[in-house]
C-alpha positions as MATLAB code, in Angstrom:
seq = 'MKSPYRISGTGFFLFEDLSFPASNSIDIKTIFMGKIMKRWSVVSAAAGLLMTFSLAKAGSVSFPSELQSYVHDGHFEVGDFAWMRGAFPRANDEQKKRWEHLQAYSTACLKEATKQETEALLREGEKVSHSLEERPYIPYADEKCSALWFWSSPPQNVKTWLEFKTLVTEESTVIRAYLTAVEETQKAENLIDVDGKEHESERLLIRGVTDQTIRRPLMNGLDLTGEGHPASVQKNEFRTMFLAERMEEIDHANTRWLQQIVASKGWPTLTQAGSVPSKAAWLLVQHADDDIAFQARALKLMTPLAKKGEVNQSNYALLTDRVSIALTGHQIYGSQMSCTKGRLIPLPIEQSTDVNQRRHALGIGTIEQKISEMKDEGICR';
ca = [
      20.104  -66.369   -8.034;
      21.175  -68.452  -10.978;
      22.259  -66.532  -14.047;
      19.310  -66.500  -16.471;
      21.463  -66.459  -19.582;
      24.128  -69.130  -19.238;
      25.600  -71.079  -22.130;
      27.113  -74.308  -20.854;
      30.696  -74.855  -21.944;
      30.764  -71.677  -24.011;
      32.684  -68.527  -23.240;
      30.786  -65.254  -23.355;
      31.327  -61.743  -22.119;
      30.091  -60.306  -18.839;
      30.315  -56.735  -17.693;
      29.872  -54.798  -14.490;
      27.017  -52.987  -16.196;
      24.487  -51.508  -13.851;
      21.053  -52.219  -15.200;
      18.496  -49.469  -14.795;
      18.220  -48.304  -12.091;
      20.616  -50.400   -9.978;
      21.698  -54.031  -10.199;
      24.375  -56.086  -11.917;
      23.409  -57.374  -15.318;
      24.769  -59.228  -18.308;
      25.468  -57.243  -21.433;
      23.097  -58.924  -23.830;
      24.286  -57.357  -27.068;
      27.831  -58.529  -26.604;
      26.779  -62.008  -25.487;
      24.573  -62.371  -28.543;
      27.191  -61.091  -30.938;
      29.783  -63.322  -29.362;
      27.554  -66.338  -29.976;
      27.022  -65.744  -33.657;
      30.259  -64.066  -34.734;
      31.916  -67.489  -35.008;
      29.405  -68.737  -37.542;
      29.451  -65.352  -39.235;
      33.063  -65.985  -40.246;
      31.837  -69.027  -42.165;
      29.120  -66.995  -43.854;
      31.657  -64.311  -44.786;
      34.045  -66.807  -46.338;
      31.308  -68.465  -48.356;
      29.930  -65.180  -49.653;
      33.192  -63.327  -50.137;
      33.709  -64.083  -53.815;
      30.171  -63.172  -54.779;
      30.397  -60.012  -52.689;
      33.567  -58.908  -54.453;
      32.057  -59.485  -57.877;
      28.537  -58.166  -57.481;
      28.530  -55.642  -54.655;
      31.912  -54.269  -53.713;
      33.209  -53.617  -57.215;
      31.511  -50.223  -57.370;
      32.805  -49.182  -53.955;
      29.290  -48.918  -52.493;
      26.783  -51.221  -50.858;
      23.157  -51.050  -51.932;
      20.288  -52.717  -50.105;
      19.042  -55.710  -52.163;
      16.217  -54.705  -54.482;
      14.379  -57.972  -53.855;
      13.866  -56.955  -50.230;
      12.580  -53.424  -50.799;
       9.004  -54.571  -50.195;
      10.042  -55.470  -46.652;
      11.229  -51.921  -45.898;
       8.807  -49.615  -44.072;
       9.745  -46.127  -42.871;
      13.379  -46.923  -43.539;
      13.359  -50.060  -41.394;
      13.686  -53.607  -42.678;
      10.906  -55.830  -41.334;
      11.320  -59.575  -41.715;
       7.750  -60.198  -42.861;
       7.012  -63.802  -43.825;
      10.713  -64.826  -43.932;
      10.188  -66.233  -47.437;
      13.499  -64.663  -48.479;
      15.288  -67.123  -46.120;
      14.101  -70.233  -47.975;
      17.462  -70.661  -49.717;
      19.231  -71.153  -46.382;
      17.589  -74.536  -45.868;
      17.841  -77.927  -47.615;
      15.810  -78.686  -50.756;
      15.700  -75.059  -51.872;
      15.524  -74.535  -55.633;
      18.265  -72.788  -57.606;
      16.525  -69.414  -57.607;
      16.024  -69.512  -53.829;
      19.647  -70.484  -53.293;
      20.866  -67.702  -55.564;
      18.794  -65.119  -53.718;
      20.117  -66.318  -50.379;
      23.720  -66.161  -51.585;
      23.106  -62.614  -52.757;
      21.685  -61.591  -49.377;
      24.649  -63.131  -47.581;
      26.983  -61.265  -49.898;
      25.204  -57.998  -49.128;
      25.530  -58.575  -45.380;
      29.242  -59.303  -45.748;
      29.858  -56.215  -47.861;
      27.751  -54.050  -45.562;
      29.696  -55.202  -42.503;
      33.019  -54.424  -44.179;
      31.808  -51.009  -45.287;
      30.552  -50.229  -41.776;
      33.906  -51.255  -40.298;
      35.693  -48.955  -42.730;
      33.419  -46.041  -41.862;
      33.842  -46.636  -38.140;
      37.626  -46.680  -38.458;
      37.526  -43.390  -40.344;
      35.244  -41.868  -37.694;
      37.658  -42.901  -34.950;
      40.571  -41.327  -36.803;
      38.596  -38.083  -37.037;
      38.176  -38.261  -33.255;
      41.938  -38.531  -32.937;
      41.762  -42.123  -31.713;
      44.432  -44.634  -32.625;
      43.001  -48.031  -33.516;
      45.494  -50.772  -32.664;
      42.919  -53.568  -32.454;
      41.041  -54.804  -35.501;
      37.426  -53.698  -35.326;
      36.443  -56.879  -37.155;
      37.581  -58.878  -34.107;
      34.956  -57.264  -31.898;
      32.007  -59.461  -30.853;
      29.502  -57.005  -32.326;
      29.038  -55.200  -35.602;
      30.145  -51.594  -36.080;
      27.673  -48.812  -36.614;
      25.854  -49.280  -39.894;
      22.682  -48.481  -41.749;
      19.733  -49.861  -39.828;
      18.589  -52.025  -42.733;
      22.058  -53.505  -42.927;
      22.083  -54.257  -39.204;
      18.608  -55.763  -39.271;
      19.334  -58.101  -42.160;
      22.699  -59.018  -40.656;
      20.948  -60.633  -37.699;
      19.277  -63.037  -40.122;
      22.329  -63.654  -42.312;
      22.209  -67.302  -41.255;
      19.356  -69.335  -39.759;
      19.293  -70.454  -36.121;
      21.894  -73.187  -35.707;
      19.533  -75.729  -34.185;
      16.796  -75.288  -36.775;
      17.576  -77.721  -39.595;
      14.642  -77.629  -42.012;
      12.414  -75.030  -43.626;
       9.314  -76.666  -42.139;
      10.817  -76.514  -38.659;
      11.683  -72.857  -39.156;
       8.230  -71.953  -40.497;
       6.647  -73.708  -37.516;
       8.760  -71.606  -35.181;
       7.734  -68.460  -37.020;
       4.057  -69.373  -36.720;
       4.267  -70.313  -33.032;
       6.561  -67.549  -31.835;
       5.861  -64.454  -33.902;
       2.598  -63.590  -32.152;
       4.009  -63.599  -28.638;
       7.217  -61.852  -29.725;
       5.329  -59.107  -31.519;
       3.060  -58.690  -28.504;
       6.096  -58.100  -26.326;
       7.533  -55.671  -28.854;
       4.246  -53.778  -28.792;
       4.737  -53.323  -25.053;
       8.230  -51.994  -25.718;
       6.845  -49.535  -28.249;
       4.261  -48.331  -25.717;
       7.118  -47.651  -23.304;
       8.789  -45.538  -25.971;
       5.592  -43.582  -26.508;
       5.817  -42.289  -22.952;
       7.968  -39.507  -24.413;
       4.833  -38.124  -26.042;
       3.318  -37.516  -22.605;
       5.882  -34.866  -21.748;
       5.506  -32.887  -24.968;
       2.757  -30.709  -23.536;
       4.415  -27.460  -22.478;
       6.964  -26.801  -25.208;
       9.918  -27.488  -22.913;
      12.712  -29.908  -23.717;
      12.674  -32.159  -20.628;
      15.971  -33.925  -21.377;
      16.115  -35.528  -17.924;
      12.675  -37.062  -18.301;
      13.515  -38.280  -21.789;
      16.719  -39.855  -20.512;
      14.695  -41.761  -17.923;
      12.201  -43.027  -20.502;
      14.913  -44.093  -22.928;
      16.782  -45.785  -20.092;
      13.668  -47.770  -19.210;
      13.145  -48.716  -22.862;
      16.786  -49.819  -23.095;
      16.210  -52.236  -20.233;
      12.723  -53.322  -21.310;
      13.958  -54.695  -24.637;
      16.859  -56.429  -22.871;
      14.854  -57.939  -20.017;
      13.560  -61.074  -21.782;
      17.042  -61.687  -23.181;
      18.328  -61.564  -19.608;
      15.543  -63.772  -18.286;
      16.058  -66.867  -20.382;
      13.766  -65.653  -23.183;
      10.753  -66.343  -21.003;
       8.205  -64.043  -22.631;
       5.284  -65.647  -20.820;
       6.468  -64.712  -17.343;
       5.703  -68.228  -16.151;
       9.293  -69.233  -15.482;
       9.434  -71.888  -18.199;
      12.731  -71.962  -20.130;
      12.346  -71.953  -23.893;
      13.558  -74.838  -26.024;
      16.920  -74.439  -27.738;
      15.219  -73.689  -31.048;
      12.783  -71.181  -29.554;
      15.587  -69.602  -27.558;
      17.632  -68.959  -30.692;
      14.680  -67.637  -32.681;
      13.556  -65.299  -29.894;
      17.106  -64.093  -29.383;
      17.581  -63.217  -33.047;
      14.191  -61.516  -33.290;
      14.503  -59.447  -30.105;
      18.197  -58.650  -30.501;
      17.528  -57.196  -33.950;
      14.901  -54.900  -32.417;
      17.290  -54.058  -29.594;
      19.865  -52.965  -32.163;
      17.334  -50.633  -33.760;
      16.504  -49.075  -30.381;
      20.193  -48.678  -29.563;
      20.768  -46.899  -32.876;
      17.883  -44.496  -32.206;
      19.078  -43.824  -28.656;
      22.604  -43.196  -29.894;
      21.489  -40.649  -32.477;
      19.292  -38.870  -29.937;
      21.986  -38.741  -27.254;
      24.507  -37.452  -29.789;
      22.265  -34.440  -30.393;
      21.873  -33.762  -26.664;
      25.606  -34.014  -26.014;
      26.477  -31.840  -29.021;
      24.189  -29.032  -27.884;
      24.475  -29.190  -24.089;
      27.460  -31.340  -23.192;
      27.438  -34.473  -21.072;
      24.496  -34.756  -18.606;
      26.133  -34.326  -15.193;
      24.911  -35.428  -11.788;
      24.216  -31.817  -10.817;
      22.470  -30.756  -14.000;
      20.488  -33.857  -14.913;
      20.228  -35.642  -11.594;
      21.683  -38.947  -10.472;
      19.336  -41.336  -12.280;
      19.050  -39.404  -15.582;
      22.841  -38.996  -15.667;
      23.147  -42.719  -15.180;
      20.607  -43.294  -17.945;
      22.774  -41.236  -20.297;
      25.700  -43.489  -19.457;
      23.535  -46.540  -20.074;
      22.695  -45.322  -23.575;
      26.300  -44.606  -24.527;
      27.446  -47.858  -22.935;
      25.128  -49.653  -25.338;
      26.280  -47.615  -28.351;
      28.869  -50.328  -28.984;
      28.443  -50.097  -32.724;
      29.465  -46.420  -32.684;
      32.795  -46.494  -30.880;
      33.666  -43.012  -32.120;
      30.740  -41.592  -30.153;
      31.658  -43.686  -27.110;
      35.205  -42.311  -27.292;
      33.898  -38.743  -27.614;
      31.617  -39.211  -24.612;
      34.486  -40.662  -22.599;
      36.584  -37.552  -23.274;
      33.733  -35.394  -21.995;
      33.286  -37.561  -18.904;
      36.972  -37.660  -17.926;
      37.219  -34.153  -16.394;
      33.724  -34.563  -14.946;
      34.760  -37.792  -13.217;
      37.574  -35.914  -11.474;
      35.035  -33.358  -10.232;
      32.601  -36.033   -9.050;
      30.049  -35.021  -11.687;
      29.654  -38.495  -13.178;
      29.341  -41.851  -11.482;
      32.853  -43.252  -10.980;
      31.873  -46.852  -11.606;
      30.090  -45.910  -14.832;
      33.159  -43.984  -15.935;
      35.337  -47.059  -15.363;
      32.915  -49.206  -17.338;
      32.906  -46.935  -20.364;
      36.667  -46.539  -20.176;
      37.111  -50.296  -20.378;
      34.477  -50.601  -23.080;
      36.304  -48.179  -25.349;
      39.757  -49.485  -24.471;
      38.827  -53.091  -25.247;
      37.419  -52.055  -28.622;
      40.434  -49.982  -29.622;
      43.342  -51.868  -28.084;
      42.090  -55.277  -26.968;
      43.056  -54.392  -23.371;
      41.147  -52.771  -20.525;
      42.164  -50.452  -17.686;
      39.924  -51.249  -14.712;
      39.131  -54.916  -15.285;
      35.356  -54.486  -15.521;
      35.069  -56.570  -18.676;
      35.074  -60.302  -17.972;
      34.403  -63.570  -19.718;
      32.463  -66.503  -18.364;
      34.125  -69.705  -19.482;
      33.114  -73.086  -18.124;
      31.800  -71.590  -14.927;
      34.749  -69.274  -14.284;
      34.777  -65.478  -14.362;
      37.976  -64.320  -16.006;
      38.843  -60.646  -16.684;
      39.619  -59.874  -20.304;
      43.230  -58.737  -20.894;
      44.205  -55.858  -18.581;
      46.832  -53.213  -19.259;
      49.451  -53.371  -16.477;
      47.339  -55.903  -14.610;
      49.424  -55.817  -11.408;
      48.256  -52.239  -10.766;
      44.600  -52.686  -11.650;
      43.272  -52.717   -8.087;
      45.156  -49.508   -7.358;
      43.411  -47.865  -10.283;
      40.065  -49.199   -9.116;
      40.728  -47.924   -5.603;
      41.470  -44.456   -6.973;
      37.932  -44.395   -8.405;
      36.408  -45.706   -5.205;
      35.345  -49.052   -6.607;
      36.170  -52.422   -5.059;
      38.870  -54.831   -6.119;
      38.450  -57.277   -8.976;
      38.415  -60.123   -6.465;
      35.549  -58.483   -4.593;
      33.617  -57.943   -7.796;
      34.038  -61.532   -8.928;
      32.869  -62.718   -5.520;
      29.788  -60.501   -5.712;
      28.944  -61.755   -9.185;
      29.304  -65.357   -8.082;
      27.011  -64.701   -5.102;
      24.413  -63.381   -7.556;
      24.618  -66.611   -9.527;
      26.375  -65.163  -12.560;
      28.509  -67.648  -14.487;
      27.593  -70.949  -12.861;
];
């Protein structure tokens, strides 16, 4: 089957992630962040001076007052997108000034989040030898910061305000309808709150399903209609930004919830939670990319369990590489790959000549076998 999310001529990251419950999938968050991080560097440079003067001088980052009306229950909702007018040609001076201020906030917020994440890793006893700012995704941050960050620049292929407003009008209804379905999936947790018991395994299953439900359209070419029609470039970008922002919010919520479970009861093992719920727990921490400190903590808990056969060996390898890439720029088991011009290439591997021996020790196939399997599934063509 042809990969549903291929970017011709552009490198992006692939992982041996097991989607829920069992199939190879593309890691959507990292693909999306990889796409827009390049243009983010331009935004950062342009807004840096203003950020330093107006936001960072006090050593804190405050959410822009002009956007407070868009905040509901602590979450930033894009609303009518009027605040983006200054990003397009023919904006007036006031609109441009507002847009520059919002860009400056996003830049400052990202830097503050990176600082906080580095400090959290140091508290975990982790040595950071790889700049967190080089990662293809943002570090853990306030949800409002993350949400606005996704809209810190308009879709690249949308050139005018009229074109953007047309997209908003045409796409918002169908996108919000899909998001309503995602929210109904989340509400399934309410169905098990009937006997006063905690039901962690059932909750893990529901959150695992929600994790995949929000990612599914991003994996399927942004086809929200189910009719197999690929979206235009402009619609693709708009849908990606809209859904990925919601995905980030869900990932944050799942991370906070799983942190509480792990803190009180330890890592959900195969024996205690069951095979699928244990795998769902891994799925949630695997997608907690913007909280590396928690990923590193979970990995420490999983390491002795992996030796006892109490966690899935392949999942353990995946999280190991995830954390290692973030902290050092190198991986251990070669599960993290890039797709560049139709070729699957492992990201840098520590002591690469021994990687298949390490994979064999965990009972997973060689890198060559994995690449062959991914090609057979149509990934990276």
